[in-house]
Amino acid sequence: MNNFLDLCRAAIGAPYVITNEADMAPYLTDWRRRFTGRAQAILRPGSVEEVAALVKLCSEARVPVVPQGGNTGLVLGSVPDDSGREVVLSLGRMNRIRAVDVINNTMTVDAGCILAQIQNAAAEAGRLFPLSLGAEGSCTIGGNLSTNAGGTGVLRYGNTRELCLGLEVVTPQGEIWNGLRGLRKDNTGYDLRDLFIGAEGTLGIITGAVIKLFPQPKAQLTALAAMQTTDNALALLTLAQQRCGATLTGFELMSQFCLELVAKHYPQMQLPFPQPYPQYVLLELSDSESEEHAMETLESLITSALEEDVIQDAVVAGSIAQSRALWDLREHITLAQADEGKNIKHDVSVPISRIGDFIRETDASLAEQFPGIQMVTFGHLGDGNLHYNVSPPVGVPADEFINRQHEVNQVVHDSVNSYNGSISAEHGLGALKREEVKQYKSDVEMRLMRTIKQALDPLQLMNPGKVL
Ligand SMILES: Cc1cc2nc3c(=O)[nH]c(=O)nc-3n(C[C@H](O)[C@H](O)[C@H](O)COP(=O)(O)OP(=O)(O)OC[C@H]3O[C@@H](n4cnc5c(N)ncnc54)[C@H](O)[C@@H]3O)c2cc1C
């Protein structure tokens, strides 16, 4: 073992092979602090050649490798198990923007670049990189690609998969695959890039990527609309897509109960309507013409929706501060639910058209089995992705409720499955949902996944115990 670590030191320099317990600690615990693993060492290579050299050494010594970016993943994918055999390979030192091509609308980046750093570099070049999520100050593009992260711009720009044109990958054998092609059209065989995206580090290590850039919008407008039902929210989505086309960049659903929780725990944040309504939608428009054009489009949409009785009331933010205040309501739901006490979270997706039925049917099943259960339902309605979270019935101790998490998950995920949905819309499987997913994927699908893993990583050294 020591010989292996000495070879790693020779390959990347002794300061970048961390074995001291205190210095290793931040790499060993997951973001939610639910699990702390053990590792032989944290390896911090500074180039793709160094990654390749380390992976070769790991292969020769049969040492399992856990790739890690910002360690903000939410499914225990980026931390080692408790065997102490694994090494964490942290991409943090590889944080160079390699090239920007404003005509091709692409940027070539190291995998360890922080997402916010990439957004800023795009803005400096007069372009937009539209991936945006709560962890953007610390997650890396390598992690975003490996989890196929979603975020707030999926409705208009797609998931991270849709934002990537090319990859550079170190294979489990320690070879470098340079697929850094900035092409929008390339039908020359199997799309290897798509295999590595969303693989959660189980097929190889992403070391670089060519990502897509877009023109900066001239104006961004936010509105909050109030309505009676989730079916009204879906009708508003259809109307908004007809009226606004590609300018519609955000469409977030929130129930009254969610916003009551926010108002209770953050009294400075109040709803801008004189009376409560059962459901709300936060809309965002990004317009490439002008502020006036965006305002005209939004006002015309709201007028039609009011006339057709799809919505009962609406406000349009008149300033950046007002827009921020509306987004704050949305972004404080998770915090307010946490302030209220322990709860059970689900990150699910169903076909957009079925969301109303899914919520009605699953709410009813849960209420029957867990009387008084409190639903905290919100999410990216425009993507068919819901944060379908549940809090304990009033008066039931949180720990007693959490002990029944397995039963609650079974009801929710069985229902998701009956709608042909996904039990993990955004965060992946990691070690957390690895077993549960087997109930919902067919034998054929599981076998195909295992066949791919076996072909690329026959020694099973790439993030073992994750996904499969
Ligand atoms: C506050 C908060 C908000 C979030 N919001 C969202 C959201 O809106 N949408 C969403 O999809 N996710 C969200 N997440 C989850 C998380 O931020 C994303 O999954 C993110 O993409 C992970 O990036 P990371 O660099 O932190 O990866 P890590 O957590 O380090 O790793 C995640 C997985 O990818 C693998 N990996 C990392 N880097 C590489 C690499 N270079 N090569 C191969 N494998 C690699 C790891 O082994 C692990 O399996 C949120 C998390 C937090 C804490």
Tab-separated table of C-alpha atoms and ligand atoms in Angstrom, residues 31 66-74 77-78 91 111 132-135 138-152 200-202 204-207 380 426-427 463 466, ligand 1:
chain	number	residue	atom	x	y	z
A	31	TRP	CA	-22.754	17.623	1.735
A	66	VAL	CA	-13.874	7.793	-6.216
A	67	PRO	CA	-13.864	10.861	-8.499
A	68	GLN	CA	-14.835	14.055	-6.710
A	69	GLY	CA	-15.623	17.593	-7.872
A	70	GLY	CA	-17.227	20.056	-5.461
A	71	ASN	CA	-18.671	17.290	-3.245
A	72	THR	CA	-22.131	18.916	-3.382
A	73	GLY	CA	-23.881	15.791	-4.698
A	74	LEU	CA	-26.933	14.723	-2.723
A	77	GLY	CA	-21.929	9.424	-4.926
A	78	SER	CA	-18.797	11.497	-4.296
A	91	LEU	CA	-10.367	17.388	-9.721
A	111	ALA	CA	-13.484	19.449	-15.381
A	132	SER	CA	-27.687	27.469	-12.867
A	133	LEU	CA	-28.296	25.736	-9.551
A	134	GLY	CA	-28.160	26.396	-5.820
A	135	ALA	CA	-24.680	24.877	-5.450
A	138	SER	CA	-18.948	25.194	-5.240
A	139	CYS	CA	-20.021	22.458	-7.684
A	140	THR	CA	-17.754	21.730	-10.684
A	141	ILE	CA	-18.592	21.225	-14.344
A	142	GLY	CA	-17.142	17.684	-14.117
A	143	GLY	CA	-19.648	16.928	-11.349
A	144	ASN	CA	-22.467	18.635	-13.286
A	145	LEU	CA	-21.712	16.471	-16.314
A	146	SER	CA	-21.305	13.300	-14.273
A	147	THR	CA	-24.721	13.831	-12.622
A	148	ASN	CA	-26.339	15.394	-15.726
A	149	ALA	CA	-27.443	18.246	-13.440
A	150	GLY	CA	-30.709	20.097	-14.092
A	151	GLY	CA	-31.252	23.422	-12.327
A	152	THR	CA	-33.490	26.358	-13.189
A	200	GLU	CA	-21.634	9.400	-11.775
A	201	GLY	CA	-17.964	8.532	-12.184
A	202	THR	CA	-18.573	4.794	-12.658
A	204	GLY	CA	-14.199	6.907	-16.248
A	205	ILE	CA	-13.002	10.331	-15.162
A	206	ILE	CA	-14.108	13.415	-17.052
A	207	THR	CA	-11.138	15.787	-17.247
A	380	HIS	CA	-39.877	22.716	-11.958
A	426	GLU	CA	-32.054	15.422	-10.968
A	427	HIS	CA	-29.630	14.078	-8.404
A	463	ASN	CA	-16.608	4.454	-8.054
A	466	LYS	CA	-22.468	3.673	-6.904
B	1	LIG	C1	-27.764	23.657	-2.387
B	1	LIG	C2	-27.754	22.628	-3.493
B	1	LIG	C3	-28.581	22.812	-4.595
B	1	LIG	C4	-28.582	21.860	-5.642
B	1	LIG	N1	-29.410	22.071	-6.702
B	1	LIG	C5	-29.399	21.179	-7.717
B	1	LIG	C6	-30.251	21.376	-8.848
B	1	LIG	O1	-31.026	22.329	-8.923
B	1	LIG	N2	-30.182	20.466	-9.842
B	1	LIG	C7	-29.344	19.384	-9.786
B	1	LIG	O2	-29.337	18.590	-10.738
B	1	LIG	N3	-28.528	19.177	-8.730
B	1	LIG	C8	-28.540	20.034	-7.692
B	1	LIG	N4	-27.728	19.822	-6.606
B	1	LIG	C9	-26.855	18.619	-6.545
B	1	LIG	C10	-25.375	18.878	-6.967
B	1	LIG	O3	-25.001	20.173	-6.796
B	1	LIG	C11	-25.160	18.468	-8.397
B	1	LIG	O4	-25.334	17.081	-8.464
B	1	LIG	C12	-23.772	18.836	-8.970
B	1	LIG	O5	-23.830	18.599	-10.353
B	1	LIG	C13	-22.622	18.043	-8.366
B	1	LIG	O6	-21.378	18.644	-8.766
B	1	LIG	P1	-20.065	18.429	-7.874
B	1	LIG	O7	-18.913	19.020	-8.591
B	1	LIG	O8	-20.280	18.911	-6.493
B	1	LIG	O9	-19.942	16.843	-7.909
B	1	LIG	P2	-19.624	15.852	-6.723
B	1	LIG	O10	-20.652	15.969	-5.648
B	1	LIG	O11	-18.224	15.970	-6.308
B	1	LIG	O12	-19.830	14.451	-7.464
B	1	LIG	C14	-21.083	14.038	-7.929
B	1	LIG	C15	-20.925	12.701	-8.679
B	1	LIG	O13	-20.162	12.887	-9.868
B	1	LIG	C16	-18.938	12.158	-9.820
B	1	LIG	N5	-17.901	13.050	-10.355
B	1	LIG	C17	-17.581	14.298	-9.952
B	1	LIG	N6	-16.651	14.836	-10.760
B	1	LIG	C18	-16.359	13.891	-11.693
B	1	LIG	C19	-15.489	13.839	-12.813
B	1	LIG	N7	-14.716	14.873	-13.134
B	1	LIG	N8	-15.460	12.703	-13.559
B	1	LIG	C20	-16.242	11.639	-13.262
B	1	LIG	N9	-17.095	11.648	-12.208
B	1	LIG	C21	-17.155	12.757	-11.445
B	1	LIG	C22	-18.735	11.787	-8.373
B	1	LIG	O14	-18.005	10.578	-8.239
B	1	LIG	C23	-20.176	11.644	-7.891
B	1	LIG	O15	-20.681	10.376	-8.236
B	1	LIG	C24	-27.729	20.734	-5.551
B	1	LIG	C25	-26.896	20.574	-4.442
B	1	LIG	C26	-26.907	21.488	-3.418
B	1	LIG	C27	-25.989	21.267	-2.254
